[in-house]
Structures are given as structure tokens and as C-alpha cells.
Coordinates of C-alpha atoms and ligand atoms in Angstrom, one line a residue:
X183 CA 120.9 121.5 120.2
X184 CA 119.1 123.0 117.2
X185 CA 115.7 121.9 115.8
X186 CA 114.4 122.8 112.4
X187 CA 110.6 122.6 112.3
X188 CA 108.8 122.4 108.9
X189 CA 105.9 124.8 109.3
X190 CA 102.7 123.7 107.5
X191 CA 100.0 126.2 106.8
X192 CA 96.7 126.5 105.1
X193 CA 94.7 129.5 103.9
X194 CA 97.2 131.9 105.4
X195 CA 97.1 130.2 108.9
X196 CA 100.0 128.3 110.4
X197 CA 99.0 124.8 111.5
X198 CA 98.7 124.1 115.2
X199 CA 101.2 121.2 114.7
X200 CA 104.0 123.8 114.2
X201 CA 103.4 125.0 117.8
X202 CA 103.1 121.5 119.2
X203 CA 106.5 120.6 117.6
X204 CA 107.9 123.9 119.0
X205 CA 106.9 123.0 122.5
X206 CA 108.3 119.6 122.1
X207 CA 111.6 120.9 120.8
X208 CA 111.7 123.5 123.6
X209 CA 111.2 120.8 126.2
X210 CA 114.7 119.4 125.2
X211 CA 116.2 122.9 125.3
X212 CA 116.5 123.2 121.5
X213 CA 117.0 126.5 119.7
X214 CA 114.0 126.4 117.3
X215 CA 114.1 127.4 113.7
X216 CA 111.0 127.3 111.5
X217 CA 110.9 126.8 107.7
X218 CA 108.0 128.2 105.7
X219 CA 107.5 127.3 102.0
X220 CA 105.0 129.4 100.2
X221 CA 104.2 131.1 96.8
X222 CA 105.4 134.7 97.4
X223 CA 107.3 136.9 99.8
X224 CA 104.2 138.7 101.2
X225 CA 102.6 135.4 102.2
X226 CA 105.9 134.3 103.8
X227 CA 106.1 137.5 105.9
X228 CA 102.4 137.2 107.0
X229 CA 103.0 133.6 108.1
X230 CA 106.2 134.6 109.8
X231 CA 104.4 137.0 112.0
X232 CA 102.4 134.1 113.5
X233 CA 105.5 132.2 114.6
X234 CA 105.7 133.6 118.1
X235 CA 108.1 131.6 120.2
X236 CA 110.4 130.5 117.4
X237 CA 114.1 131.6 117.7
X238 CA 114.5 132.0 113.9
X239 CA 112.4 131.7 110.8
X240 CA 113.4 131.2 107.2
X241 CA 111.2 131.0 104.2
X242 CA 111.3 129.8 100.6
X243 CA 108.9 132.0 98.6
X244 CA 108.5 130.7 95.1
X245 CA 105.5 129.8 92.9
X246 CA 106.9 126.3 92.5
X247 CA 106.2 125.7 96.2
X248 CA 103.0 127.8 96.3
X249 CA 100.9 124.7 96.4
X250 CA 102.4 121.6 98.1
X251 CA 104.8 120.0 95.7
X252 CA 106.7 117.2 97.4
X253 CA 109.7 117.3 95.0
X254 CA 110.2 121.0 95.2
X255 CA 109.5 121.4 98.9
X256 CA 112.0 118.6 99.6
X257 CA 114.7 120.6 97.7
X258 CA 113.8 123.6 99.8
X259 CA 113.9 121.7 103.1
X260 CA 117.3 120.0 102.2
X261 CA 118.7 123.5 101.4
X262 CA 117.6 124.8 104.8
X263 CA 119.1 121.7 106.5
X264 CA 122.4 122.4 104.7
X265 CA 122.5 126.0 105.8
X266 CA 121.3 125.6 109.3
X267 CA 122.8 122.2 110.2
X268 CA 120.0 121.3 112.7
X269 CA 120.5 118.4 115.1
X270 CA 116.9 117.3 114.6
X271 CA 114.5 118.1 111.8
X272 CA 110.8 117.9 112.8
X273 CA 107.9 117.5 110.5
X274 CA 104.4 116.8 111.5
X275 CA 103.0 113.3 111.0
X276 CA 100.8 114.5 108.2
X277 CA 100.6 113.7 104.5
X278 CA 103.3 116.3 103.6
X279 CA 105.3 115.7 106.8
X280 CA 105.7 112.0 106.2
X281 CA 106.7 112.5 102.5
X282 CA 109.3 115.1 103.4
X283 CA 110.8 113.4 106.4
X284 CA 111.4 110.1 104.5
X285 CA 112.8 111.9 101.5
X286 CA 115.0 114.1 103.6
X287 CA 116.3 111.2 105.6
X288 CA 117.4 109.4 102.5
X289 CA 119.0 112.5 100.9
X290 CA 120.8 113.6 104.0
X291 CA 121.7 110.1 105.3
X292 CA 120.1 110.8 108.6
X293 CA 118.1 108.2 110.6
X294 CA 114.3 108.9 110.7
X295 CA 111.8 108.0 113.3
X296 CA 108.0 108.4 112.7
X297 CA 105.0 108.6 115.0
X298 CA 107.0 110.5 117.7
X299 CA 105.1 111.6 120.8
X300 CA 107.9 112.6 123.1
X301 CA 111.7 113.4 123.1
X302 CA 114.3 113.4 125.9
X303 CA 118.0 114.1 125.8
X304 CA 120.3 111.2 126.5
X305 CA 124.1 110.9 126.5
X306 CA 124.3 109.8 122.8
X307 CA 121.6 112.0 121.4
X308 CA 117.8 111.7 121.9
X309 CA 115.6 109.1 123.4
X310 CA 112.3 109.2 121.5
X311 CA 108.9 107.8 122.4
X312 CA 106.8 106.8 119.4
X313 CA 103.6 104.9 118.6
X314 CA 103.7 101.4 117.0
X315 CA 100.8 99.5 115.5
X316 CA 98.4 102.4 115.3
X317 CA 99.0 103.4 118.9
X318 CA 98.4 100.0 120.4
X319 CA 102.1 99.9 121.6
X320 CA 104.6 102.5 122.5
X321 CA 108.3 102.2 121.7
X322 CA 111.4 104.0 123.2
X323 CA 114.2 104.4 120.7
X324 CA 117.7 105.8 121.1
X325 CA 118.0 108.2 118.2
X326 CA 121.6 109.2 117.2
X327 CA 121.9 112.8 116.0
X328 CA 121.6 114.4 113.5
X329 CA 118.1 112.9 112.8
X330 CA 114.7 113.4 111.3
X331 CA 111.4 112.9 113.1
X332 CA 107.7 113.0 112.3
X333 CA 105.8 114.2 115.3
X334 CA 102.3 113.0 116.1
X335 CA 99.7 115.8 116.2
X336 CA 98.7 116.4 119.8
X337 CA 102.2 115.3 121.1
X338 CA 102.1 118.6 123.1
X339 CA 99.2 120.9 123.6
X340 CA 99.9 124.0 121.5
X341 CA 99.9 126.7 124.1
X342 CA 100.4 130.4 123.5
X343 CA 104.0 131.5 123.5
X344 CA 104.8 135.1 124.4
X345 CA 107.3 137.4 122.7
X346 CA 107.7 138.8 119.2
X347 CA 107.9 136.5 116.2
X348 CA 111.5 136.6 114.7
X349 CA 112.1 138.3 111.4
X350 CA 111.8 136.1 108.3
X351 CA 115.1 135.3 106.4
X352 CA 114.5 134.5 102.8
X353 CA 116.3 131.5 101.3
X354 CA 116.6 131.1 97.6
X355 CA 117.5 127.5 96.8
X356 CA 117.7 126.4 93.2
X357 CA 114.3 124.7 92.6
X358 CA 114.9 124.0 88.9
X359 CA 115.6 120.3 89.7
X360 CA 111.9 119.8 90.6
X361 CA 110.3 118.0 87.6
X362 CA 106.7 118.1 88.9
X363 CA 104.4 121.1 88.8
X364 CA 101.0 121.5 90.4
X365 CA 98.7 122.7 87.6
X366 CA 95.4 122.9 89.4
X367 CA 93.9 122.3 92.8
X368 CA 90.5 120.6 92.6
X369 CA 88.4 121.2 95.7
X370 CA 85.8 118.6 96.4
X371 CA 82.2 119.2 95.3
X372 CA 80.2 120.4 98.3
X373 CA 76.8 121.0 96.8
X374 CA 75.3 119.0 99.7
X375 CA 76.1 121.9 102.1
X376 CA 77.8 119.5 104.6
X377 CA 80.4 121.3 106.5
X378 CA 81.9 119.1 109.2
X379 CA 84.6 121.7 110.0
X380 CA 81.9 124.1 111.4
X381 CA 79.7 121.5 113.1
X382 CA 79.0 121.8 116.8
X383 CA 78.0 118.1 117.1
X384 CA 79.2 115.2 115.1
X385 CA 78.3 111.5 115.3
X386 CA 80.9 109.4 113.6
X387 CA 80.6 105.8 112.7
X388 CA 83.4 103.4 111.9
X389 CA 84.0 100.2 110.0
X390 CA 81.9 98.3 112.6
X391 CA 78.8 99.7 110.9
X392 CA 79.3 96.9 108.5
X393 CA 77.4 98.3 105.5
X394 CA 74.6 100.6 104.4
X395 CA 71.9 98.3 105.8
X396 CA 72.7 99.7 109.3
X397 CA 73.1 103.3 108.1
X398 CA 69.5 104.3 109.0
X399 CA 70.3 103.5 112.6
X400 CA 73.2 106.0 112.5
X401 CA 71.2 108.6 110.6
X402 CA 68.4 108.4 113.2
X403 CA 70.8 109.0 116.1
X404 CA 72.5 111.9 114.2
X405 CA 69.0 113.4 113.6
X406 CA 67.9 113.0 117.2
X407 CA 71.1 114.7 118.3
X408 CA 70.9 117.4 115.6
X409 CA 74.5 116.3 114.8
X410 CA 76.2 115.9 111.5
X411 CA 76.9 112.3 110.5
X412 CA 80.5 111.4 109.7
X413 CA 82.6 108.3 109.0
X414 CA 86.1 107.0 109.4
X415 CA 88.0 106.3 106.3
X416 CA 86.9 102.6 105.8
X417 CA 83.3 103.8 105.8
X418 CA 84.0 106.3 103.1
X419 CA 86.2 103.9 101.1
X420 CA 83.4 101.4 101.1
X421 CA 81.0 104.0 99.8
X422 CA 78.7 103.9 102.8
X423 CA 79.0 107.7 103.2
X424 CA 80.3 110.3 100.8
X425 CA 83.9 111.6 101.0
X426 CA 82.7 115.0 102.3
X427 CA 81.8 113.2 105.5
X428 CA 85.2 111.7 106.2
X429 CA 87.0 112.8 109.4
X430 CA 90.8 112.4 109.7
X431 CA 94.1 112.8 108.2
X432 CA 92.9 112.5 104.7
X433 CA 89.4 113.9 105.5
X434 CA 88.2 116.9 107.3
X435 CA 89.7 118.2 110.6
X436 CA 86.9 118.9 113.0
X437 CA 86.6 120.6 116.4
X438 CA 83.0 120.2 117.5
X439 CA 81.7 120.6 121.1
X440 CA 80.6 117.0 121.0
X441 CA 82.2 114.2 119.0
X442 CA 80.3 111.0 119.6
X443 CA 81.8 107.9 117.9
X444 CA 80.8 104.3 117.5
X445 CA 82.7 101.4 116.1
X446 CA 85.9 103.5 115.5
X447 CA 89.1 102.1 116.8
X448 CA 91.0 105.3 117.2
X449 CA 93.9 105.0 114.7
X450 CA 96.3 107.9 114.7
X451 CA 95.1 109.0 111.2
X452 CA 91.5 109.3 112.6
X453 CA 92.6 111.0 115.8
X454 CA 94.5 113.6 113.8
X455 CA 91.2 114.9 112.5
X456 CA 89.1 115.0 115.7
X457 CA 91.3 115.1 118.8
X458 CA 90.8 118.8 119.4
X459 CA 87.0 118.2 119.9
X460 CA 85.8 119.6 123.2
X461 CA 84.0 116.4 124.4
X462 CA 84.8 113.0 122.9
X463 CA 82.5 110.1 123.7
X464 CA 83.4 106.6 122.4
X465 CA 81.3 103.5 121.9
X466 CA 83.4 100.4 121.2
X467 CA 82.8 96.8 122.0
X468 CA 86.6 96.2 122.7
X469 CA 87.5 97.8 126.0
X470 CA 91.2 97.7 124.9
X471 CA 90.5 99.9 121.8
X472 CA 93.0 102.8 121.6
X473 CA 90.2 105.3 121.3
X474 CA 89.5 104.8 125.1
X475 CA 92.9 106.5 125.8
X476 CA 91.7 109.6 124.0
X477 CA 88.0 109.8 124.7
X478 CA 86.7 111.8 127.7
X479 CA 83.9 109.2 128.3
X480 CA 83.5 105.8 126.8
X481 CA 81.4 102.7 127.0
X482 CA 82.5 99.2 126.0
X483 CA 79.4 97.8 124.5
X484 CA 77.7 96.8 121.2
X485 CA 76.9 99.9 119.2
X486 CA 73.9 98.2 117.6
X487 CA 72.3 97.9 121.0
X488 CA 73.2 101.3 122.3
X489 CA 72.5 103.4 119.2
X490 CA 68.7 102.6 118.9
X491 CA 68.3 103.0 122.7
X492 CA 70.0 106.4 122.7
X493 CA 67.9 107.5 119.7
X494 CA 64.7 106.4 121.4
X495 CA 65.6 108.2 124.6
X496 CA 66.5 111.5 122.8
X497 CA 63.3 111.3 120.7
X498 CA 61.2 110.8 123.8
X499 CA 62.4 114.2 125.0
X500 CA 63.6 112.5 128.2
X501 CA 67.3 113.0 127.4
Ligands
LIG620 C1 97.9 108.0 104.8 C2 96.7 107.5 105.6 C3 95.6 108.3 105.7 C4 94.5 107.9 106.5 N1 93.5 108.8 106.6 C5 92.4 108.5 107.4 C6 91.4 109.4 107.7 O1 91.3 110.5 107.2 N2 90.4 109.0 108.5 C7 90.3 107.7 109.1 O2 89.4 107.4 109.8 N3 91.3 106.8 108.8 C8 92.3 107.2 108.0 N4 93.3 106.2 107.7 C9 93.0 104.8 108.1 C10 93.4 104.5 109.5 O3 94.7 104.1 109.6 C11 92.5 103.4 110.1 O4 92.7 102.2 109.2 C12 91.0 103.7 110.2 O5 90.8 104.9 110.9 C13 90.3 102.6 110.9 O6 88.9 102.9 110.8 P1 87.9 102.3 111.9 O7 88.3 102.7 113.3 O8 86.5 102.7 111.4 O9 88.1 100.7 111.7 P2 88.8 99.7 112.6 O10 90.2 100.1 113.0 O11 88.6 98.4 111.9 O12 88.0 99.7 114.0 C14 86.7 99.2 114.1 C15 86.4 99.2 115.6 O13 85.0 98.9 115.8 C16 84.9 98.1 117.0 N5 83.7 97.3 116.9 C17 83.5 96.2 116.2 N6 82.2 95.8 116.4 C18 81.6 96.7 117.2 C19 80.3 96.8 117.7 N7 79.3 95.9 117.4 N8 80.0 97.8 118.6 C20 81.0 98.7 118.9 N9 82.3 98.6 118.4 C21 82.5 97.6 117.6 C22 86.2 97.3 117.0 O14 86.5 96.9 118.4 C23 87.2 98.3 116.4 O15 87.9 99.0 117.4 C24 94.4 106.6 107.0 C25 95.5 105.8 106.8 C26 96.6 106.2 106.1 C27 97.8 105.2 106.0

């Protein structure tokens, strides 16, 4: 059994998801190959040294894939699949991973399964556990090999693996077929000084906030806690809070000591941004809400009753 893991990275650091997928692949006894796509050979070597625990690592180092370019990276991934013939290709359930897995599945005529949280060997190939309906249901699927999977962040806790990282083998696929080029990366304006990524305490509100009329309640609790105020995507899409305050897959990934959340259901795309928080406390009126499976503590109650009461208690100094 051989697994090819697409290794995502940012600012020179390999994403934790790569190691989570590694542990998942190792749990089915797979020989694990990693693929890095980056702009130059030096960056590829530096990333390769972080891949402790992988059995082999290859890299495509070319300016065309220096910034994530789905068309070009898909060509690179397909080339790696053709050379290495993995039984299972694993990408993270991330913006890039979903793009690539779907494209690869079509081009290589392999079945693809998304939202995977666990894999086991069975007689015909793999038995995969995956999330359905935003995590409300779980499915078991027989997955014939060879196959492509996208793996949920957090499917395995990324532990430290011992041993030396393998040497990086350079691949040189013909990327000239990629028609698109990344011309410029535009980073969001952060003149407000908000930095959720570094915050120790975050109070996050979800769609249940209902509008800006109730925002002062949330701001008062955030101030009383000395926490940064954040929102789930619907809160940002509705314009109740600025984009810089969005947590999740398409927002900021955070790791505070305390992540207090109110009126957030716990969709996978939100969890992806906050599940590494040290302490997660959820307020949600629906006791079946998926967030209660992830939160360390939770209360099933109306946030509009609890938020003012908590603020008052904190401000009274009797917290
Ligand atoms: C490609 C992609 C990227 C995405 N990126 C992100 C992302 O970065 N961040 C993100 O958050 N989402 C993201 N999403 C959206 C995500 O799938 C969910 O739709 C979103 O997280 C839901 O937000 P929510 O939990 O605030 O709203 P809902 O799912 O509508 O949940 C509202 C919750 O509030 C509870 N509630 C209602 N009234 C009360 C009350 N009075 N008191 C307490 N609780 C109450 C309800 O029980 C419910 O659980 C993305 C989706 C896609 C497809």
C-alpha cells in the first residue's frame, strides 16, 4: 500500500495537515510519499527537511507553482501520481486540497471521497469514514483502489515523528500546459491592527447574532474578557463584522488559549480554523449542534440571555 500526500505549506512552514494525513496513512500501513510544490529548489529542500516520518519526498520547484495555481499544481500532482503509482492520494480538505483532489480524480479516472476522517483496510481496498451534511452524519464507504481522498483537518492529532526526513527528489513535469498565471498576491488590509492569529482569547459569534443591532452585546462581552471579537463566515458575509475577523477555512486559523463561541453550529469549515484552540467553550441553543462534539465545555441555552449575564459578572469583578 502506497500513499501520496500533497504537502501544503505557508511562509516556509509545512502545514500540520500533512502530518495528520501521514499518521492516518501510517495507520493503514502505507508507505508514505510526500509531494511539495514550490517556487524554487532551495525552498523545496528547506520544506523537505521538515518532513520527518515520510518514507520519500518529491518536489516540483518552478515559479509557475510558486504561488498556488490550481491548473499548474494539478499537472504536477498528476505527474507525481504517474511516476509513483500510489494506491491512495491524500489531500487536505482545504481550498487547494479540494480543488486538486477533484481535478485529479477526473484526470486519473479514480474514485474520490471527501471529508474523510478515518481509513481502514478491507479485502477490496479501503473502508473510509467520512462526514456528511457538515458533520451531522457519518458515512462508511468501501473505496476501491486506486483512489483519491480529501482528509478532514484534525482527523489524526499531528504528533512528532522521529527519524530523519528523507532526501528530496526533484520532479520536472512539463507545466507549459497551465494557461493561468498568478500575477500578484493581494494581502488583506490590516490597518485596524486586528491579529486573530496571535490572540490569546477570542469570542466568536455566529449567524444567530442576527444582525448588527445585537453586536454591542457581543462587543461588551469581548471587552470584559479582553478577548478579540471574531465571527463565522455568515457574520462576515452579511457585513456585521469585517473580513479580518473571520475564523475558518476561508478566514484566519487561530489557536488561542480560550475560544468562546456563541450561535456557531460547528461546520467543518469553521472547525478547520479553530479546532487547535486550547480551550473551546460553546454556547448554542440546539443541544444537538455539531459544535458540542468538539467543544471542551458547552451550554445549550439562548446566547442573548447568557451573554449579558456573563458580561455583567465579569465587569463586577466577581468572575
Ligand atoms: C469553501 C467554503 C469555505 C468556508 N469557509 C468558512 C470559514 O472560513 N468560516 C466559517 O465560519 N464558515 C465557512 N464556511 C461556511 C460553513 O460551511 C458554514 O456555513 C458556517 O460556518 C455556518 O456559520 P454559523 O455556524 O454561524 O451558522 P449556522 O450554521 O446557521 O449556525 C447557527 C447556530 O446558531 C444556533 N443558534 C440559533 N439561535 C441561537 C440562540 N439564540 N442562542 C444560541 N445559539 C443559537 C443554532 O442552533 C445553530 O447551530 C465555508 C463554506 C465553504 C463551502
